[in-house]
Coordinates of C-alpha atoms in Angstrom, one line a residue:
M27 CA -36.4 -17.5 6.8
Y28 CA -39.6 -15.9 5.5
P29 CA -41.7 -17.8 8.0
V30 CA -39.5 -16.5 10.8
I31 CA -39.9 -12.9 9.6
I32 CA -43.7 -13.3 9.6
G33 CA -43.5 -14.6 13.1
L34 CA -41.6 -11.6 14.2
I35 CA -44.2 -9.2 12.8
I36 CA -47.3 -10.9 14.0
P37 CA -46.5 -11.3 17.7
E38 CA -47.1 -7.6 18.3
R39 CA -50.7 -8.2 17.8
V40 CA -51.3 -10.2 20.9
P41 CA -50.0 -7.7 23.4
K42 CA -52.0 -5.0 21.7
D43 CA -55.3 -6.8 22.0
P44 CA -55.6 -6.2 25.7
H45 CA -54.7 -2.6 25.3
I46 CA -57.4 -2.0 22.7
A47 CA -59.9 -3.9 24.8
V48 CA -59.3 -1.9 27.9
K49 CA -60.3 1.2 26.1
F50 CA -63.1 0.1 23.9
A51 CA -64.8 -3.0 25.3
T52 CA -67.3 -2.8 28.2
T53 CA -66.6 -5.2 31.0
T54 CA -69.4 -7.5 29.8
A55 CA -68.3 -7.7 26.2
Q56 CA -64.6 -8.4 26.2
T57 CA -64.3 -12.0 25.2
A58 CA -66.2 -13.4 22.3
G59 CA -65.5 -11.1 19.4
D60 CA -61.7 -11.1 19.7
V61 CA -61.3 -14.8 19.3
K62 CA -63.9 -15.5 16.7
M63 CA -61.9 -13.5 14.1
S64 CA -58.9 -15.8 14.3
F65 CA -60.9 -19.0 13.7
H66 CA -62.5 -17.4 10.6
G67 CA -59.0 -17.3 9.1
C68 CA -58.6 -21.1 9.7
L69 CA -61.9 -21.8 8.0
I70 CA -60.7 -20.3 4.8
S71 CA -57.1 -21.4 4.7
L72 CA -57.4 -25.1 5.7
P73 CA -59.7 -26.1 2.9
L74 CA -57.6 -24.4 0.3
E75 CA -54.4 -26.1 1.3
R76 CA -55.3 -29.3 -0.4
S77 CA -56.5 -27.7 -3.6
P78 CA -54.7 -28.2 -6.9
I79 CA -53.8 -24.5 -6.8
L80 CA -51.5 -24.8 -3.9
D81 CA -48.5 -23.7 -5.7
K82 CA -50.2 -20.4 -6.4
M83 CA -51.4 -20.0 -2.8
Y84 CA -48.5 -18.0 -1.7
F85 CA -48.4 -16.0 -5.0
F86 CA -52.0 -15.1 -4.4
S87 CA -51.2 -13.9 -0.9
A88 CA -48.5 -11.7 -2.2
S89 CA -50.8 -10.6 -5.0
A90 CA -52.8 -8.8 -2.4
M91 CA -50.5 -6.0 -3.1
K92 CA -51.8 -6.2 -6.6
G93 CA -55.3 -6.7 -5.3
S94 CA -55.3 -10.0 -3.5
A95 CA -54.7 -11.0 0.1
S96 CA -51.3 -9.7 1.4
G97 CA -52.7 -6.5 0.1
L98 CA -55.8 -7.3 2.2
S99 CA -53.6 -7.3 5.3
L100 CA -52.0 -4.0 4.5
I101 CA -55.4 -2.5 3.9
T102 CA -56.7 -3.7 7.2
R103 CA -53.6 -2.3 8.9
S104 CA -54.2 1.2 7.6
Q105 CA -57.9 1.0 8.2
T106 CA -57.3 0.0 11.9
I107 CA -54.9 3.0 12.4
Y108 CA -57.4 5.4 10.8
Q109 CA -60.6 3.9 12.1
I110 CA -59.8 3.7 15.8
H111 CA -57.6 6.7 15.8
P112 CA -59.4 9.2 13.5
N113 CA -57.6 12.0 11.7
V114 CA -58.5 14.8 14.1
P115 CA -56.3 17.5 15.7
R116 CA -54.0 15.7 18.2
T117 CA -53.8 16.8 21.8
E118 CA -51.8 15.4 24.7
D119 CA -54.9 13.4 25.7
H120 CA -55.4 12.1 22.2
K121 CA -52.2 10.1 22.2
I122 CA -54.2 7.1 23.1
A123 CA -57.5 6.8 21.3
N124 CA -60.4 6.3 23.7
P125 CA -64.1 7.2 24.2
Q126 CA -63.2 10.4 26.1
V127 CA -61.6 12.0 23.0
D128 CA -63.3 10.2 20.1
P129 CA -65.0 12.8 17.9
F130 CA -67.6 10.3 16.5
I131 CA -68.9 8.7 19.6
T132 CA -72.5 9.6 20.8
E133 CA -72.9 11.2 24.1
A134 CA -75.0 8.3 25.4
E135 CA -72.4 5.7 24.5
Q136 CA -69.6 7.8 25.9
K137 CA -71.4 8.1 29.3
Y138 CA -72.1 4.4 29.4
I139 CA -68.5 3.4 28.7
L140 CA -66.9 5.9 31.0
S141 CA -69.4 5.1 33.8
S142 CA -68.3 1.5 33.5
L143 CA -64.6 2.0 33.1
G144 CA -63.9 5.2 35.0
D145 CA -61.7 8.2 34.1
Q146 CA -59.2 7.2 31.4
S147 CA -57.0 10.2 31.8
K148 CA -55.0 8.2 34.4
D149 CA -54.0 5.8 31.6
K150 CA -51.2 8.1 30.3
N151 CA -47.6 7.4 31.2
I152 CA -48.4 4.2 33.0
K153 CA -45.6 2.6 35.0
H154 CA -45.9 -1.2 35.1
P155 CA -45.2 -2.9 38.4
W156 CA -43.0 -5.7 36.9
K157 CA -42.0 -7.3 40.2
D158 CA -45.6 -7.7 41.3
I159 CA -46.6 -8.9 37.8
L160 CA -43.9 -11.5 37.7
T161 CA -44.6 -12.8 41.1
S162 CA -48.4 -13.0 40.8
T163 CA -49.8 -16.5 40.7
A164 CA -52.9 -15.1 38.9
V165 CA -50.7 -13.8 36.1
W166 CA -48.9 -17.2 35.9
A167 CA -52.3 -18.9 35.6
I168 CA -52.9 -16.8 32.5
T169 CA -49.5 -17.7 31.2
V170 CA -50.0 -21.4 31.7
G171 CA -53.4 -21.1 30.1
C172 CA -51.7 -19.5 27.2
I173 CA -49.1 -22.2 26.9
T174 CA -51.8 -24.9 27.0
A175 CA -54.0 -23.3 24.4
M176 CA -51.1 -22.5 22.1
W177 CA -49.7 -26.0 22.2
G178 CA -53.0 -27.5 21.1
S179 CA -53.9 -24.7 18.7
F180 CA -50.6 -24.7 16.9
T181 CA -50.6 -28.4 16.7
F182 CA -54.0 -28.4 15.0
Q183 CA -53.3 -25.4 12.8
T184 CA -49.9 -26.6 11.5
Q185 CA -50.3 -30.4 11.6
L186 CA -54.0 -31.0 10.9
P187 CA -53.6 -30.9 7.1
K188 CA -50.6 -33.2 7.2
F189 CA -52.4 -35.6 9.6
L190 CA -55.4 -35.9 7.3
S191 CA -53.2 -36.3 4.3
D192 CA -51.0 -39.0 5.9
T193 CA -53.8 -40.9 7.6
Y194 CA -56.5 -40.8 5.0
E195 CA -54.5 -40.0 1.9
Q196 CA -56.9 -37.3 0.8
N197 CA -56.3 -35.0 -2.1
L198 CA -55.1 -31.5 -1.2
D199 CA -58.4 -29.7 -2.0
V200 CA -60.4 -32.3 0.1
T201 CA -58.0 -32.2 3.0
G202 CA -58.1 -28.4 3.1
I203 CA -61.9 -28.4 3.3
I204 CA -62.0 -31.1 6.0
A205 CA -59.3 -29.2 8.0
A206 CA -61.4 -26.0 7.9
V207 CA -64.6 -27.6 9.2
P208 CA -63.6 -27.6 12.9
Y209 CA -63.0 -23.9 12.8
I210 CA -66.5 -23.3 11.6
L211 CA -67.6 -24.9 14.8
V212 CA -65.2 -22.7 16.8
V213 CA -66.7 -19.5 15.4
G214 CA -70.2 -20.5 16.6
M215 CA -68.9 -21.6 20.0
L216 CA -66.9 -18.4 20.4
L217 CA -70.1 -16.3 20.1
L218 CA -72.0 -18.7 22.4
S219 CA -69.3 -18.8 25.0
G220 CA -68.7 -15.0 25.0
Y221 CA -72.4 -14.3 25.4
L222 CA -72.8 -17.0 28.1
A223 CA -69.8 -15.7 30.1
D224 CA -71.1 -12.2 30.3
W225 CA -74.7 -13.4 30.9
V226 CA -73.9 -15.6 33.9
R227 CA -71.9 -12.7 35.5
V228 CA -74.6 -10.1 34.9
K229 CA -77.2 -12.5 36.4
G230 CA -75.0 -13.2 39.4
Y231 CA -75.0 -17.0 38.8
L232 CA -71.2 -17.0 38.7
T233 CA -68.4 -14.6 39.8
T234 CA -65.9 -13.3 37.4
G235 CA -63.3 -15.7 38.8
Q236 CA -65.5 -18.7 38.5
V237 CA -66.4 -17.9 34.9
R238 CA -62.7 -17.6 34.0
R239 CA -61.8 -20.8 35.8
Y240 CA -64.7 -22.9 34.5
F241 CA -64.5 -21.8 30.9
T242 CA -60.8 -22.5 30.8
C243 CA -60.4 -25.7 32.7
F244 CA -63.5 -27.6 31.6
A245 CA -62.7 -26.8 28.0
Y246 CA -59.2 -28.1 28.3
L247 CA -60.5 -31.3 29.9
A248 CA -63.0 -31.7 27.0
Q249 CA -60.2 -31.2 24.5
M250 CA -58.1 -33.8 26.2
I251 CA -60.9 -36.3 26.1
F252 CA -61.6 -35.8 22.4
L253 CA -57.9 -36.2 21.6
L254 CA -57.9 -39.5 23.3
L255 CA -61.0 -40.5 21.4
I256 CA -59.2 -39.7 18.1
I257 CA -56.5 -42.1 19.1
Y258 CA -58.8 -45.0 19.9
T259 CA -61.1 -44.4 17.0
I260 CA -60.3 -45.8 13.5
D261 CA -63.5 -44.8 11.7
P262 CA -62.7 -41.7 9.6
I263 CA -66.1 -40.2 10.1
W264 CA -66.0 -40.4 13.9
N265 CA -62.4 -39.2 13.8
T266 CA -63.5 -36.1 11.9
V267 CA -66.3 -35.5 14.5
F268 CA -63.8 -35.8 17.4
I269 CA -61.3 -33.5 15.6
C270 CA -64.1 -30.9 15.2
L271 CA -65.1 -31.1 18.9
A272 CA -61.5 -31.0 20.1
V273 CA -60.8 -27.9 18.1
G274 CA -64.3 -26.4 18.8
F275 CA -64.0 -26.5 22.6
G276 CA -60.9 -24.3 22.2
A277 CA -63.4 -21.4 21.9
F278 CA -64.3 -21.4 25.6
P279 CA -60.9 -20.5 27.1
W280 CA -61.1 -17.3 25.1
S281 CA -63.8 -16.3 27.7
G282 CA -61.5 -17.6 30.4
Y283 CA -57.8 -17.0 30.7
A284 CA -57.5 -15.0 27.4
I285 CA -59.5 -12.1 28.8
N286 CA -58.5 -12.5 32.4
S287 CA -55.7 -9.9 32.4
L288 CA -58.5 -7.2 32.1
D289 CA -60.0 -8.5 35.3
L290 CA -56.7 -8.4 37.2
A291 CA -55.3 -5.1 36.0
P292 CA -56.9 -3.3 33.0
S293 CA -54.1 -0.7 32.8
H294 CA -51.5 -3.4 32.6
A295 CA -53.4 -5.9 30.6
S296 CA -51.4 -5.5 27.4
V297 CA -48.1 -6.2 29.0
I298 CA -49.5 -9.1 31.0
K299 CA -50.9 -10.5 27.7
G300 CA -47.5 -9.9 26.1
L301 CA -45.7 -11.8 28.8
A302 CA -48.1 -14.7 28.7
T303 CA -47.9 -14.9 24.9
T304 CA -44.2 -14.6 24.9
I305 CA -43.8 -17.7 27.0
G306 CA -46.8 -19.4 25.5
T307 CA -45.5 -19.0 22.0
F308 CA -42.7 -21.4 22.7
S309 CA -45.5 -24.0 22.2
G310 CA -45.8 -22.7 18.7
I311 CA -42.1 -23.3 18.1
I312 CA -41.9 -26.6 19.9
S313 CA -45.0 -28.4 18.9
P314 CA -44.4 -28.5 15.1
I315 CA -40.8 -29.5 15.7
V316 CA -41.8 -32.3 18.1
A317 CA -44.4 -33.6 15.6
G318 CA -41.7 -33.4 12.8
Y319 CA -39.3 -35.6 14.9
I320 CA -42.1 -38.1 15.8
V321 CA -43.9 -38.4 12.5
T322 CA -41.1 -39.7 10.1
D323 CA -43.0 -42.4 8.1
K324 CA -46.5 -41.0 8.3
S325 CA -47.8 -43.9 10.3
R326 CA -51.0 -43.6 12.4
E327 CA -49.0 -44.9 15.5
Q328 CA -46.7 -41.9 15.3
W329 CA -49.6 -39.5 15.0
E330 CA -51.2 -41.1 18.1
L331 CA -48.1 -40.2 20.1
V332 CA -48.4 -36.6 19.0
F333 CA -52.0 -36.6 20.3
Y334 CA -51.0 -38.3 23.6
I335 CA -48.5 -35.5 24.2
S336 CA -51.1 -32.8 23.5
A337 CA -53.7 -34.5 25.8
G338 CA -51.1 -34.5 28.6
V339 CA -50.5 -30.8 28.1
Y340 CA -54.2 -30.1 28.3
F341 CA -54.5 -32.0 31.6
I342 CA -51.6 -30.2 33.3
G343 CA -52.8 -26.8 32.1
S344 CA -56.3 -27.4 33.4
L345 CA -55.1 -28.4 36.8
F346 CA -52.8 -25.4 37.2
C347 CA -55.5 -22.9 36.0
W348 CA -58.1 -24.4 38.3
I349 CA -55.9 -23.7 41.3
F350 CA -54.6 -20.2 40.5
I351 CA -57.0 -18.3 38.3
R352 CA -58.5 -15.2 39.9
G353 CA -61.1 -12.7 38.8
N354 CA -60.6 -9.5 40.8
I355 CA -58.4 -6.4 40.4
Q356 CA -55.1 -7.2 42.1
P357 CA -53.7 -5.1 45.0
W358 CA -50.7 -4.1 42.9
A359 CA -52.9 -2.6 40.1
K360 CA -53.1 0.8 41.9
I361 CA -54.2 2.8 38.9
D362 CA -57.2 0.5 38.4
L363 CA -58.1 0.4 42.1
E364 CA -58.4 4.2 41.9
K365 CA -61.1 3.7 39.3
L366 CA -63.7 2.9 41.8
E367 CA -66.4 2.2 39.3
T368 CA -64.4 -0.6 37.8
K369 CA -63.8 -2.2 41.2
K370 CA -67.5 -1.9 42.1
A371 CA -68.4 -3.5 38.9
Q372 CA -66.5 -6.6 40.0
D373 CA -67.3 -6.6 43.7
E374 CA -71.0 -5.7 43.6
P375 CA -72.3 -6.5 40.1
E376 CA -76.0 -6.2 40.8
K377 CA -75.8 -2.8 42.5
Y378 CA -73.4 -1.7 39.9
I379 CA -75.7 -2.7 37.1
T380 CA -78.6 -0.9 38.8
K381 CA -76.6 2.2 39.1
L382 CA -75.7 2.1 35.4
Y383 CA -79.3 1.4 34.3
R384 CA -79.9 4.9 33.1
E385 CA -76.7 5.1 31.1
Y386 CA -77.4 1.6 29.7
Q387 CA -81.0 2.6 28.7
E388 CA -79.8 5.7 26.9
D389 CA -77.0 3.7 25.1
A390 CA -79.6 1.1 24.1
K391 CA -81.5 3.8 22.1
V392 CA -78.5 4.3 19.9
P393 CA -78.6 2.1 16.7
F394 CA -76.0 -0.6 17.0
W395 CA -74.3 0.4 13.8
R396 CA -73.6 3.9 15.2
K397 CA -71.9 2.6 18.3
R398 CA -68.2 3.2 18.1
R399 CA -67.3 0.3 20.3
Y400 CA -68.8 -2.0 17.8
H401 CA -66.9 -0.3 15.0
V402 CA -63.8 -1.1 17.0
V403 CA -64.9 -4.8 17.3
V404 CA -65.3 -5.0 13.5
M405 CA -61.8 -3.5 12.9
V406 CA -60.2 -5.9 15.4
F407 CA -62.1 -8.8 13.8
F408 CA -60.7 -8.0 10.3
G409 CA -57.2 -7.3 11.7
L410 CA -57.1 -10.7 13.3
F411 CA -58.6 -12.3 10.2
N412 CA -55.8 -11.0 8.1
L413 CA -53.1 -11.9 10.5
L414 CA -54.2 -15.5 10.8
N415 CA -54.5 -15.7 7.0
L416 CA -50.9 -14.6 6.7
R417 CA -49.7 -17.0 9.4
I418 CA -51.7 -20.1 8.4
N419 CA -51.4 -20.2 4.6
L420 CA -47.9 -21.7 4.9
S421 CA -49.4 -24.7 6.6
V422 CA -51.3 -25.4 3.4
G423 CA -48.6 -24.1 1.0
I424 CA -45.9 -26.3 2.4
V425 CA -47.9 -29.4 1.4
A426 CA -47.9 -28.2 -2.2
M427 CA -44.3 -27.0 -2.1
T428 CA -43.1 -30.5 -1.0
Q429 CA -45.5 -32.6 -3.0
K430 CA -44.1 -35.2 -5.3
M431 CA -45.4 -35.1 -8.8
N432 CA -45.0 -37.5 -11.8
V433 CA -43.2 -35.9 -14.7
T434 CA -43.0 -37.4 -18.2
L435 CA -39.7 -36.8 -20.0
E436 CA -39.4 -36.4 -23.7
N437 CA -38.4 -40.0 -24.1
G438 CA -41.5 -41.2 -22.3
T439 CA -39.9 -42.0 -19.0
I440 CA -41.9 -41.1 -16.0
I441 CA -40.0 -39.7 -13.0
E442 CA -41.0 -38.2 -9.6
E443 CA -40.1 -34.6 -9.0
Q444 CA -40.3 -32.4 -5.9
E445 CA -39.7 -28.6 -6.0
F446 CA -38.5 -28.5 -2.4
D447 CA -37.0 -31.7 -1.0
W448 CA -37.5 -30.9 2.7
D449 CA -37.8 -33.7 5.1
S450 CA -40.3 -33.8 8.0
K451 CA -37.8 -32.2 10.4
E452 CA -37.0 -29.3 8.1
Q453 CA -40.7 -28.8 7.5
G454 CA -41.3 -28.7 11.3
F455 CA -38.6 -25.9 11.7
I456 CA -40.1 -24.0 8.7
L457 CA -43.6 -24.1 10.2
S458 CA -42.4 -23.0 13.6
S459 CA -40.0 -20.3 12.3
F460 CA -42.7 -17.6 12.4
F461 CA -42.9 -18.0 16.2
Y462 CA -39.1 -17.5 16.6
G463 CA -39.8 -13.9 15.8
Y464 CA -43.3 -13.9 17.4
I465 CA -42.0 -14.4 20.9
T466 CA -39.5 -11.5 20.8
T467 CA -42.1 -8.6 20.5
Q468 CA -45.0 -9.7 22.6
I469 CA -44.0 -7.7 25.7
L470 CA -42.6 -4.9 23.5
G471 CA -45.9 -4.7 21.6
G472 CA -47.9 -4.4 24.9
Y473 CA -45.6 -1.7 26.1
L474 CA -45.7 0.3 22.9
A475 CA -49.5 -0.1 22.8
S476 CA -49.8 1.3 26.3
R477 CA -47.6 4.3 25.4
F478 CA -48.7 5.1 21.8
G479 CA -52.1 3.5 21.4
G480 CA -53.2 0.0 20.6
H481 CA -54.7 1.0 17.3
L482 CA -51.3 2.2 16.0
V483 CA -49.3 -0.9 17.0
F484 CA -52.0 -3.3 15.9
G485 CA -52.3 -1.7 12.5
M486 CA -48.6 -1.4 11.8
G487 CA -48.0 -5.0 12.9
I488 CA -50.5 -6.5 10.4
G489 CA -49.4 -4.2 7.6
L490 CA -45.8 -5.1 7.8
T491 CA -46.6 -8.8 8.1
A492 CA -48.6 -8.5 4.8
A493 CA -45.7 -6.7 3.1
L494 CA -43.3 -9.5 4.0
A495 CA -45.7 -12.1 2.7
L496 CA -45.0 -10.9 -0.8
L497 CA -41.4 -11.8 -0.4
I498 CA -41.9 -15.4 0.7
P499 CA -42.0 -17.0 -2.8
I500 CA -38.7 -15.3 -3.8
A501 CA -37.1 -16.2 -0.5
A502 CA -38.1 -19.8 -0.7
K503 CA -36.7 -20.2 -4.2
T504 CA -33.5 -18.4 -3.3
H505 CA -32.4 -20.3 -0.2
I506 CA -34.0 -22.0 2.7
A507 CA -32.1 -19.7 5.1
L508 CA -33.7 -16.6 3.5
F509 CA -37.1 -18.4 3.8
Y510 CA -36.5 -18.8 7.5
A511 CA -35.4 -15.2 7.9
T512 CA -38.5 -13.8 6.2
R513 CA -40.9 -15.9 8.3
I514 CA -39.0 -14.8 11.4
L515 CA -39.4 -11.2 10.5
Q516 CA -43.1 -11.7 9.9
G517 CA -43.3 -13.1 13.4
I518 CA -41.4 -10.1 14.8
V519 CA -43.7 -7.5 13.4
G520 CA -46.9 -9.6 13.8
G521 CA -46.2 -10.4 17.4
T522 CA -47.0 -6.8 18.5
A523 CA -50.6 -7.1 17.4
Y524 CA -52.3 -9.3 20.0
P525 CA -51.1 -7.5 23.2
S526 CA -52.2 -4.2 21.6
V527 CA -55.8 -5.3 21.4
L528 CA -56.1 -5.5 25.1
V529 CA -55.3 -1.8 25.3
I530 CA -58.2 -1.2 23.0
W531 CA -60.6 -3.3 25.1
A532 CA -59.4 -1.6 28.3
Q533 CA -60.6 1.7 26.8
W534 CA -63.7 0.6 24.9
A535 CA -65.3 -2.5 26.5
P536 CA -67.7 -1.9 29.4
V537 CA -67.1 -4.3 32.3
Y538 CA -70.0 -6.6 31.5
E539 CA -69.5 -6.7 27.8
R540 CA -65.8 -7.7 27.7
S541 CA -66.4 -11.4 27.0
F542 CA -68.8 -10.9 24.2
M543 CA -67.0 -8.0 22.5
G544 CA -63.7 -9.9 22.8
N545 CA -65.0 -13.1 21.4
V546 CA -66.8 -11.5 18.5
A547 CA -63.5 -9.9 17.5
Y548 CA -61.5 -13.0 18.2
T549 CA -63.6 -15.0 15.8
G550 CA -61.6 -13.2 13.2
N551 CA -58.7 -15.5 14.1
F552 CA -60.7 -18.6 13.1
V553 CA -62.6 -17.2 10.2
G554 CA -59.1 -16.3 8.9
I555 CA -58.0 -19.9 9.4
I556 CA -61.0 -21.1 7.6
A557 CA -60.4 -18.7 4.8
A558 CA -56.8 -19.6 4.5
M559 CA -57.4 -23.4 4.5
L560 CA -60.3 -23.1 2.0
V561 CA -58.7 -20.7 -0.4
S562 CA -55.0 -21.6 -0.2
G563 CA -55.5 -25.0 -1.6
L564 CA -57.7 -23.8 -4.4
I565 CA -55.3 -21.1 -5.3
S566 CA -52.4 -23.5 -5.3
V567 CA -54.1 -26.0 -7.5
A568 CA -55.3 -23.3 -10.0
W569 CA -52.4 -20.9 -10.1
G570 CA -49.5 -22.4 -8.1
W571 CA -48.3 -22.2 -4.5
E572 CA -46.7 -18.8 -5.0
N573 CA -50.0 -17.1 -5.5
I574 CA -51.2 -18.1 -2.0
F575 CA -48.8 -15.5 -0.5
Y576 CA -49.3 -12.9 -3.2
F577 CA -53.1 -13.1 -2.9
F578 CA -53.3 -12.6 0.9
G579 CA -50.4 -10.2 1.1
K580 CA -51.7 -7.9 -1.5
A581 CA -55.3 -7.9 -0.4
I582 CA -54.5 -7.1 3.2
Y583 CA -52.0 -4.4 2.2
I584 CA -54.5 -2.7 -0.2
L585 CA -57.3 -2.7 2.4
H586 CA -55.0 -1.0 5.0
F587 CA -53.7 1.6 2.5
K588 CA -57.2 2.6 1.3
N589 CA -58.5 3.4 4.8
F590 CA -55.3 5.0 5.9
V591 CA -55.2 7.4 3.0
F592 CA -58.9 8.0 2.2
G593 CA -60.5 7.5 5.5
P594 CA -62.4 4.8 7.4
I595 CA -65.0 2.5 5.8
I596 CA -67.2 2.6 8.8

């Protein structure tokens, strides 16, 4: 129940990502930063999941309210709201935080961003052309790309610890560390792919459409190949290498389909992202359940079937995206077509860059630590980092929660005990429950972000997800139904976060910085995964699985609260 609640809270994040990007990320920096943050979370959580302190992992997450990680999520939430939307007198134009009204932005940076993105006063009271959006093949290419990426990503994030444990019988702490290694590679590849995507566009080597197509499709094919190599390789060392590469190449699509909605319609990017993520999230629900039904006796043959299915999904997704991905503003995006500078940036990049040379040179004189758009990238990074921590730690925690332990009775008899006697099917439903809620608020999150500001929706989604993390240990011990409900609620509130980020990028990311800014922020996803996998296992072994949730929940909450009440850190 708790996993379901978490899923409901987190989905809001995805629709908000585009909204934030539209306002803060230049067109050349919209990709790399956003994704890198998510992988950082995987790096931390996977190694921890196999640690002896797994039982305390969830407790630690909830302890964030006392000073640990759930508190961290709540802290980030408040910080995001305050940081991107400063506490200044509010006017009608200030409903949506952007460079035109930001009181801390330098004049040079403001001119550079606005010259790239055009007049943002048109972004108020946007009416979304739903019929055109739903019938656009370019939008459906983004959706299929999202389905493909999420199937593979959620399979790795939720099943990798179990696969390593079942196949190689590693201890919990060792499995967590190994499971986090691929996400370290992802972080580096995100930065590389984001920079490369913007560089080849600026140089004129590839068009925007070609960049989005190549970075998406070739990456999916590479992931398919490495999954097949895992199946046909018995050696554990080579298997680990192929797992790392299969996960690592998942960084490139973040500079492809993931940022593509900003190319098609910046003003509608958040709802497009919300639509794609709503449908794509079904992968997050289905893949753990499918794996649970297939892997019943922990045999390698059963795991091979799981990888065959994932390889097939990658192939189909690559083919569809190759045919239908586009890179230009669409005819139905009338608001964006009126912003002539944005259109020129895509149609005539070399002339556009020459025209902007003066603004760029003036902006370059401003120290990078004073540039507000980079402050925004940092805030989105930590927001995604926290969100992934809250989502991933259960993948580690459930191993400890269902682990069989030898217990010696007073008479000397040794028996096996298991705190939660959940079979593989029940575990599959528990791991996917977050996404039951997650799919319900993606479009809503994008809509709310476009109306009230990506910063607000993004921050609230993460903060509420952190608060619910503190309830997970109680819910799990009370009844499995309550456990499901809590995770679903987390998914509901968390689902608003991603779409809201695109609203931020649409306002802050210059056209030729979109890929890099986005990918730098998105590394927060994977650093969060790394952190969750590394730390969760250690916490569980040392203090019990409950502390996993207390730690992350409290820490995130505290961080948000501090910045919301006392002001931004940056």
